[in-house]
Coordinates of C-alpha atoms in Angstrom, one line a residue:
Chain A
M128 CA -0.3 19.8 -19.8
S129 CA 0.5 16.1 -20.5
E130 CA 2.8 15.2 -23.3
F131 CA 1.3 13.6 -26.3
L132 CA 2.3 10.4 -28.1
E133 CA 1.3 9.8 -31.7
A134 CA 0.4 6.5 -33.2
T135 CA -1.2 5.3 -36.4
D136 CA -3.9 3.4 -34.6
E137 CA -4.9 2.1 -31.2
A138 CA -3.0 -1.2 -31.6
A139 CA 0.2 0.7 -32.4
A140 CA -0.5 3.1 -29.5
L141 CA -0.8 0.1 -27.1
E142 CA 2.5 -1.3 -28.2
S143 CA 4.1 2.1 -27.8
L144 CA 2.8 2.4 -24.2
H145 CA 4.1 -1.1 -23.4
D146 CA 7.4 -0.2 -25.0
L147 CA 7.6 2.9 -22.8
S148 CA 6.9 0.8 -19.7
C149 CA 3.8 2.9 -19.1
T150 CA 1.5 -0.1 -18.5
D151 CA 1.2 -2.7 -15.8
G152 CA 1.9 -5.4 -18.4
L153 CA -1.8 -5.8 -19.3
P154 CA -3.6 -4.1 -22.2
V155 CA -4.9 -0.6 -21.4
V156 CA -7.5 1.6 -22.8
I157 CA -5.7 4.2 -25.0
P158 CA -5.9 7.6 -23.2
T159 CA -7.1 9.7 -26.1
P160 CA -7.7 13.4 -25.4
S161 CA -11.4 13.0 -25.5
R162 CA -11.4 10.1 -23.1
V163 CA -9.2 11.9 -20.7
E164 CA -11.2 15.1 -21.0
R165 CA -14.3 13.2 -20.1
L166 CA -12.8 11.9 -16.9
V167 CA -11.4 15.3 -16.0
L168 CA -14.9 16.7 -16.4
A169 CA -16.3 13.9 -14.3
S170 CA -13.9 14.9 -11.4
G171 CA -15.4 18.4 -11.4
L172 CA -11.8 19.7 -10.9
D173 CA -9.5 21.7 -13.1
A174 CA -7.2 19.6 -15.3
D175 CA -4.1 21.2 -14.0
M176 CA -5.1 21.1 -10.3
V177 CA -2.3 19.4 -8.3
L178 CA -3.5 16.6 -6.1
G179 CA 0.0 15.9 -4.8
E180 CA 3.5 14.7 -5.5
L181 CA 4.1 10.9 -6.0
G182 CA 7.5 9.4 -5.2
P183 CA 10.0 8.1 -5.8
A184 CA 10.1 10.1 -9.1
M185 CA 8.3 13.0 -7.3
G186 CA 6.0 13.4 -10.2
I187 CA 3.2 16.0 -10.0
A188 CA -0.2 14.3 -9.9
T189 CA -2.5 16.7 -11.7
V190 CA -6.1 15.8 -12.2
E191 CA -5.3 15.4 -15.9
K192 CA -2.5 12.9 -15.3
V193 CA -4.7 11.0 -12.9
A194 CA -7.4 11.0 -15.5
V195 CA -5.0 9.5 -18.0
A196 CA -4.3 6.7 -15.6
A197 CA -8.0 6.2 -14.9
V198 CA -8.8 6.0 -18.6
M199 CA -6.0 3.4 -19.1
A200 CA -7.3 1.4 -16.2
G201 CA -10.8 1.2 -17.7
C202 CA -12.5 3.6 -15.3
I203 CA -15.9 5.1 -16.1
P204 CA -16.6 8.7 -15.0
D205 CA -18.5 7.6 -11.9
Y206 CA -15.3 6.3 -10.4
M207 CA -13.2 9.5 -10.7
P208 CA -13.9 10.9 -7.2
L209 CA -12.6 7.6 -5.7
V210 CA -9.5 7.6 -7.8
V211 CA -8.8 11.2 -6.9
A212 CA -9.3 10.5 -3.2
A213 CA -7.0 7.5 -3.4
V214 CA -4.3 9.5 -5.2
K215 CA -4.6 12.3 -2.5
A216 CA -4.1 9.6 0.2
A217 CA -1.1 8.2 -1.6
A218 CA 0.4 11.7 -1.9
D219 CA -0.1 12.4 1.8
P220 CA 3.3 12.6 3.5
R221 CA 2.1 10.3 6.2
F222 CA 1.7 7.6 3.6
D223 CA 5.5 7.6 2.9
L224 CA 4.8 6.6 -0.7
T225 CA 8.5 7.0 -1.8
E226 CA 9.6 4.4 0.7
L227 CA 6.6 2.1 0.1
Q228 CA 7.3 2.1 -3.6
A229 CA 11.0 1.5 -3.1
T230 CA 11.0 -1.2 -0.3
T231 CA 12.0 -4.8 -1.0
H232 CA 8.8 -5.8 1.0
C233 CA 5.8 -6.7 -1.1
T234 CA 3.5 -3.9 0.1
A235 CA 0.7 -2.6 -2.1
P236 CA -1.8 0.2 -1.4
L237 CA -5.2 -1.2 -0.5
I238 CA -8.1 1.1 -1.2
I239 CA -10.9 0.7 1.3
V240 CA -14.1 2.6 0.5
N241 CA -16.7 3.6 3.1
G242 CA -19.9 5.7 3.0
P243 CA -22.4 6.6 0.2
A244 CA -19.7 6.7 -2.5
R245 CA -19.5 2.9 -2.3
I246 CA -22.7 3.1 -4.4
E247 CA -22.6 6.5 -5.9
C248 CA -19.1 6.2 -7.3
G249 CA -19.2 2.5 -8.0
P250 CA -20.8 0.2 -7.0
V251 CA -17.6 -0.9 -5.3
A252 CA -18.0 -4.5 -4.3
S253 CA -17.9 -5.6 -0.7
G254 CA -19.3 -9.1 -0.8
F255 CA -18.4 -12.4 -2.4
G256 CA -15.0 -12.2 -4.2
A257 CA -14.6 -8.5 -3.5
L258 CA -10.9 -8.8 -3.9
G259 CA -11.1 -11.1 -6.9
P260 CA -12.0 -10.6 -10.5
G261 CA -15.3 -9.6 -11.9
H262 CA -16.0 -6.3 -10.2
R263 CA -15.4 -3.5 -12.6
A264 CA -15.1 -0.7 -10.1
N265 CA -12.8 -2.6 -7.7
A266 CA -10.6 -3.7 -10.6
S267 CA -10.3 -0.4 -12.4
I268 CA -10.1 2.0 -9.5
G269 CA -7.3 0.0 -7.9
R270 CA -5.6 -0.3 -11.2
A271 CA -5.9 3.4 -11.9
L272 CA -4.0 4.1 -8.7
R273 CA -1.3 1.6 -9.7
L274 CA -0.9 3.2 -13.1
C275 CA -0.5 6.6 -11.3
L276 CA 2.2 5.0 -9.1
I277 CA 4.0 3.7 -12.2
N278 CA 3.7 6.7 -14.6
I279 CA 3.6 9.6 -12.1
G280 CA 5.4 8.1 -9.2
G281 CA 7.9 6.2 -11.3
G282 CA 7.6 2.9 -9.6
R283 CA 9.0 0.3 -11.9
P284 CA 10.1 -3.2 -10.9
G285 CA 13.8 -3.7 -10.3
V286 CA 14.7 -0.1 -11.0
S287 CA 12.7 2.0 -8.5
D288 CA 10.1 -0.5 -7.1
M289 CA 12.5 -3.0 -5.4
A290 CA 9.8 -5.4 -4.1
L291 CA 11.6 -8.8 -4.3
L292 CA 8.4 -10.5 -5.5
G293 CA 5.5 -8.1 -5.1
H294 CA 2.0 -9.6 -4.9
P295 CA -1.0 -9.7 -7.2
G296 CA -2.6 -6.8 -5.3
K297 CA -0.1 -4.6 -7.0
F298 CA -2.2 -4.8 -10.1
T299 CA -5.3 -3.7 -8.3
Y300 CA -6.3 -3.8 -4.6
C301 CA -9.7 -2.2 -3.8
L302 CA -12.9 -3.1 -1.9
A303 CA -15.7 -1.5 0.0
E304 CA -16.7 -2.2 3.5
A305 CA -19.9 -4.3 3.7
E306 CA -21.5 -1.8 6.0
E307 CA -25.0 -3.3 5.8
D308 CA -23.7 -6.7 6.8
S309 CA -21.6 -5.4 9.7
P310 CA -22.7 -5.4 13.3
F311 CA -20.2 -2.5 13.9
P312 CA -20.4 1.1 12.9
P313 CA -18.5 1.7 9.6
L314 CA -14.7 1.7 9.7
H315 CA -14.4 5.4 8.8
T316 CA -16.4 6.4 11.9
S317 CA -13.6 4.9 14.0
L318 CA -11.2 7.1 12.1
G319 CA -12.9 10.4 12.9
F320 CA -15.5 10.7 10.1
D321 CA -19.3 10.8 10.1
A322 CA -21.2 7.8 8.9
T323 CA -22.6 9.9 6.1
D324 CA -19.2 10.9 4.9
S325 CA -17.6 9.0 2.0
V326 CA -14.0 8.1 2.7
V327 CA -11.2 6.3 1.1
T328 CA -8.7 4.7 3.5
L329 CA -5.4 3.7 2.0
L330 CA -3.2 1.1 3.7
G331 CA 0.0 -0.3 2.3
C332 CA -0.2 -4.0 3.1
E333 CA 0.6 -7.5 2.1
A334 CA -1.6 -9.8 0.1
P335 CA -4.6 -11.1 2.0
H336 CA -4.0 -14.1 4.1
S337 CA -7.0 -16.4 4.6
V338 CA -8.1 -17.2 8.1
L339 CA -10.3 -20.3 8.7
Y340 CA -12.5 -20.5 11.7
S341 CA -15.4 -22.9 12.0
D342 CA -17.7 -21.1 14.4
N343 CA -20.1 -22.7 16.9
A344 CA -22.9 -20.7 18.5
D345 CA -23.1 -23.2 21.3
D346 CA -19.5 -22.7 22.3
P347 CA -19.2 -20.0 25.0
E348 CA -15.6 -19.5 24.0
D349 CA -16.5 -19.0 20.3
A350 CA -15.5 -15.4 20.1
E351 CA -12.2 -15.9 22.0
K352 CA -11.3 -18.8 19.8
L353 CA -11.9 -16.8 16.7
L354 CA -9.9 -13.9 18.0
Y355 CA -7.0 -16.2 18.8
I356 CA -7.0 -17.7 15.3
L357 CA -7.1 -14.2 13.8
S358 CA -4.2 -13.1 16.0
T359 CA -2.1 -16.0 14.8
G360 CA -2.6 -14.9 11.2
L361 CA -2.1 -11.3 12.1
A362 CA 1.2 -11.5 13.9
N363 CA 3.3 -14.6 13.5
L364 CA 7.0 -14.4 13.3
A365 CA 6.9 -14.4 9.5
T366 CA 5.3 -11.0 9.5
N367 CA 7.2 -7.7 9.5
N368 CA 4.8 -6.5 12.2
A369 CA 6.0 -9.2 14.6
I370 CA 9.7 -8.6 13.9
F371 CA 9.8 -4.8 13.4
T372 CA 7.1 -4.3 16.0
S373 CA 5.6 -1.5 14.0
G374 CA 3.0 -0.9 11.3
T375 CA -0.8 -1.1 11.0
A376 CA -2.4 -4.3 9.9
L377 CA -5.9 -5.0 8.7
V378 CA -8.4 -7.6 9.7
V379 CA -11.2 -8.2 7.2
L380 CA -13.9 -10.0 9.0
G381 CA -16.3 -12.1 7.0
P382 CA -19.9 -11.2 8.0
K383 CA -20.3 -14.6 9.8
H384 CA -17.2 -14.1 11.9
A385 CA -18.3 -10.5 12.6
G386 CA -21.6 -12.1 13.9
V387 CA -19.6 -14.3 16.3
L388 CA -18.1 -11.2 17.8
A389 CA -21.4 -9.4 17.9
R390 CA -23.0 -12.3 19.8
A391 CA -20.3 -11.8 22.4
N392 CA -21.3 -8.2 22.6
M393 CA -18.0 -7.0 21.4
S394 CA -17.6 -3.6 19.8
R395 CA -15.0 -2.8 17.1
D396 CA -12.8 -1.2 19.8
A397 CA -13.1 -4.3 22.1
V398 CA -12.1 -6.6 19.2
A399 CA -9.1 -4.4 18.4
Q400 CA -8.1 -4.3 22.1
R401 CA -8.3 -8.1 22.5
L402 CA -6.4 -8.7 19.2
W403 CA -3.7 -6.4 20.5
E404 CA -3.5 -8.4 23.7
L405 CA -3.4 -11.7 21.8
T406 CA -0.6 -10.4 19.7
H407 CA 1.8 -10.1 22.6
L408 CA 4.4 -12.7 21.8
P409 CA 7.3 -14.3 23.7
T410 CA 10.4 -12.2 23.7
A411 CA 12.5 -15.3 23.7
D412 CA 11.2 -16.2 20.2
H413 CA 11.9 -12.6 19.0
D414 CA 15.4 -12.9 20.3
Y415 CA 16.0 -16.2 18.7
Y416 CA 14.4 -15.7 15.3
G417 CA 14.5 -11.9 14.9
G418 CA 18.1 -11.7 13.6
Q419 CA 19.4 -8.2 13.6
Y420 CA 16.0 -7.0 14.8
G421 CA 16.0 -9.2 18.0
S422 CA 17.3 -8.6 21.5
R423 CA 15.4 -5.4 22.0
F424 CA 13.0 -6.3 24.8
S425 CA 13.5 -7.1 28.5
D426 CA 10.0 -8.3 29.5
E427 CA 8.9 -11.9 28.9
E428 CA 6.5 -10.7 26.2
Y429 CA 6.6 -7.9 23.7
C430 CA 3.8 -6.0 21.9
V431 CA 3.7 -6.6 18.1
F432 CA 1.5 -3.5 17.6
A433 CA 2.1 -0.3 19.4
E434 CA -1.5 0.4 20.1
P435 CA -4.9 -1.4 19.5
E436 CA -5.5 1.4 16.9
N437 CA -2.8 -0.2 14.8
I438 CA -5.2 -3.1 14.1
L439 CA -7.8 -1.9 11.6
I440 CA -11.0 -3.9 11.5
M441 CA -13.5 -4.0 8.7
V442 CA -16.2 -6.3 7.5
A443 CA -16.4 -7.6 3.9
G444 CA -16.8 -10.7 1.9
G445 CA -19.4 -13.4 1.5
S446 CA -20.7 -15.1 4.6
G447 CA -18.9 -18.3 5.5
L448 CA -16.0 -19.7 7.5
Y449 CA -13.3 -17.3 6.3
S450 CA -11.9 -13.9 7.2
M451 CA -8.7 -12.4 6.0
V452 CA -5.7 -10.5 7.5
M453 CA -3.3 -8.2 5.9
P454 CA -0.1 -7.7 7.8
N455 CA 2.1 -4.8 6.5
W456 CA 5.6 -3.5 6.1
G457 CA 5.9 -1.2 9.1
G458 CA 8.8 0.8 7.7
A459 CA 9.4 4.5 6.9
S460 CA 9.1 7.4 9.2
H461 CA 5.3 7.1 9.7
A462 CA 5.6 3.3 10.2
N463 CA 3.3 2.4 7.3
C464 CA 0.1 3.8 8.8
A465 CA -3.3 4.1 7.1
V466 CA -4.3 7.4 5.6
S467 CA -8.0 8.4 5.1
V468 CA -9.3 11.0 2.7
Q469 CA -12.8 12.3 2.4
V470 CA -14.3 11.7 -1.1
E471 CA -15.4 14.8 -2.8
N472 CA -18.2 13.7 -5.1
N473 CA -20.3 16.8 -5.0
F474 CA -18.4 18.2 -7.9
F475 CA -19.2 15.3 -10.2
C476 CA -19.9 16.6 -13.7
E477 CA -21.1 14.8 -16.8
I478 CA -21.3 16.9 -19.9
P479 CA -24.1 15.9 -22.3
G480 CA -22.7 14.8 -25.6
L481 CA -19.4 13.7 -24.1
S482 CA -20.8 10.8 -22.1
G483 CA -21.2 8.5 -25.1
N484 CA -17.7 9.1 -26.5
P485 CA -15.6 6.0 -26.5
Chain B
M176 CA 21.0 5.8 -1.4
R177 CA 18.5 8.2 0.1
D178 CA 20.4 8.2 3.4
G179 CA 23.5 9.4 1.5
I180 CA 21.5 12.1 -0.3
N181 CA 19.9 13.3 3.0
I182 CA 23.3 13.5 4.7
A183 CA 24.8 15.3 1.7
K184 CA 21.9 17.8 1.7
S185 CA 22.6 18.6 5.3
G186 CA 26.1 19.7 4.3
I187 CA 28.0 16.6 5.5
P188 CA 30.2 14.9 2.9
S189 CA 28.8 11.4 2.2
V190 CA 29.3 8.4 0.0
A191 CA 26.4 6.1 -0.5
L192 CA 27.2 2.4 -0.4
V193 CA 24.9 0.6 -2.9
T194 CA 24.8 -3.1 -3.7
E195 CA 25.0 -4.1 -7.3
D196 CA 21.3 -5.3 -7.4
F197 CA 20.2 -1.8 -6.2
W198 CA 22.6 0.1 -8.4
P199 CA 19.8 1.0 -11.0
Q200 CA 17.6 2.1 -8.2
G201 CA 20.4 4.3 -6.8
D202 CA 20.7 5.9 -10.3
F203 CA 16.9 6.4 -10.4
V204 CA 16.8 8.0 -6.9
A205 CA 19.8 10.2 -7.6
Q206 CA 18.2 11.5 -10.8
S207 CA 14.8 12.0 -9.3
V208 CA 16.2 14.2 -6.5
G209 CA 18.3 16.2 -9.0
M210 CA 21.6 14.9 -7.7
P211 CA 22.7 12.6 -10.4
S212 CA 26.4 12.7 -9.5
I213 CA 26.0 12.0 -5.8
P214 CA 29.1 9.9 -4.8
R215 CA 28.4 6.2 -4.5
V216 CA 30.3 3.0 -4.4
K217 CA 29.1 -0.4 -5.6
L218 CA 29.1 -3.3 -3.2
P219 CA 28.4 -7.0 -4.1
H220 CA 24.9 -8.2 -3.4
P221 CA 23.9 -9.3 -0.8
V222 CA 25.9 -7.9 2.1
A223 CA 23.4 -8.2 5.0
G224 CA 23.5 -11.6 6.7
T225 CA 26.6 -12.8 4.9
G226 CA 28.6 -13.1 8.2
E227 CA 31.4 -11.1 9.7
V228 CA 34.2 -12.6 7.7
R229 CA 32.6 -11.9 4.4
M230 CA 31.6 -8.4 5.5
K231 CA 35.2 -7.6 6.5
E232 CA 36.3 -8.9 3.1
I233 CA 33.9 -6.6 1.3
A234 CA 35.0 -3.7 3.5
D235 CA 38.6 -4.4 2.6
N236 CA 37.7 -4.4 -1.0
V237 CA 35.8 -1.2 -1.1
I238 CA 37.5 1.0 1.5
E239 CA 40.0 2.6 -1.0
A240 CA 37.1 3.4 -3.4
I241 CA 35.2 5.0 -0.5
V242 CA 38.2 7.1 0.5
D243 CA 38.8 8.1 -3.2
R244 CA 35.3 9.3 -3.5
F245 CA 35.6 11.4 -0.4
A246 CA 38.9 12.8 -1.7
A247 CA 37.5 13.5 -5.2

């Protein structure tokens, strides 16, 4: 059972939560017992069911504690299966959450949603401004995970979360793949799931870096030029990936850029393969600029990413001249890899009479 | 800090070297793993990248404290 705080009214409760460092600095919805109960019911899971352990505080993430965070973040019941899946992914040992929360790097967990849950548990935006403000599900689902990392995982700036600056995605970082606008099969099918599955993929990564490419259908080198530009954003010497030579980075192709690659008859795997090739960089530069991480390679070029599979590719955003890349940290024992969890939304439960409660 | 804890857990005496900027995090980690009194010595911040002369100076300044913690 969660501990209870008492306050004379909601304004006093909010101040109390701020004082206890239980918020992300923004106002939260007060997690009253009835609001929490409503989201626990929506999960279809027992309140005391353990979803995992969240470091560095090694707090136990029960469904009830996660529901508290979801209420505070402004989630509605529909979103709970996605919040639960995101927390499970964060608690997966392969995600190395303790190290991700503690690193001086600015990494934040990005939630990528694929499959029918994009609509059924949202809608989670995948188009214009999907990573910006104005999309309730994206904003509150990502924020719910962050509040779990603060209040269950104990990640607090300067004490246990040692990110030197952090980035705005540490408030919320969530989007869906624009599967209908993509020429490729959905991302999660590349990760071993069926297209009909609903999946949350969690990747600790930097803030999105914009990639401009002005495409030209008459240019026979159009796809290759786009891939070159993407590769320069993905793995320049300012990135951890290029210096540590580890990690998994994300490419978010805008639908127009995805179309450029489709016109060249490139599959998702072919795109990843070519980006992997284009992110082979001169060893001399790594030696010169790599500081304590340099002088590790003997060939003229070195691989930034271990395998093409370390470059994830998804499609999202409005259609135009921009895509985005998210390099990542590359540290910890699993090298900052992506973790995917199937969304269990068959248990969703809304109890008549509770749904209207504030 | 976590390295020191993991080494201590494996039965090898250890003293964690923690820079002053990371001292609160060291306390947090030590508490969270249930080893609040794990030996640690405070270093100035930063150490990395400050050059060999400075690092030797820091080492000279803390070596006695490190030995004391091992002897304690």
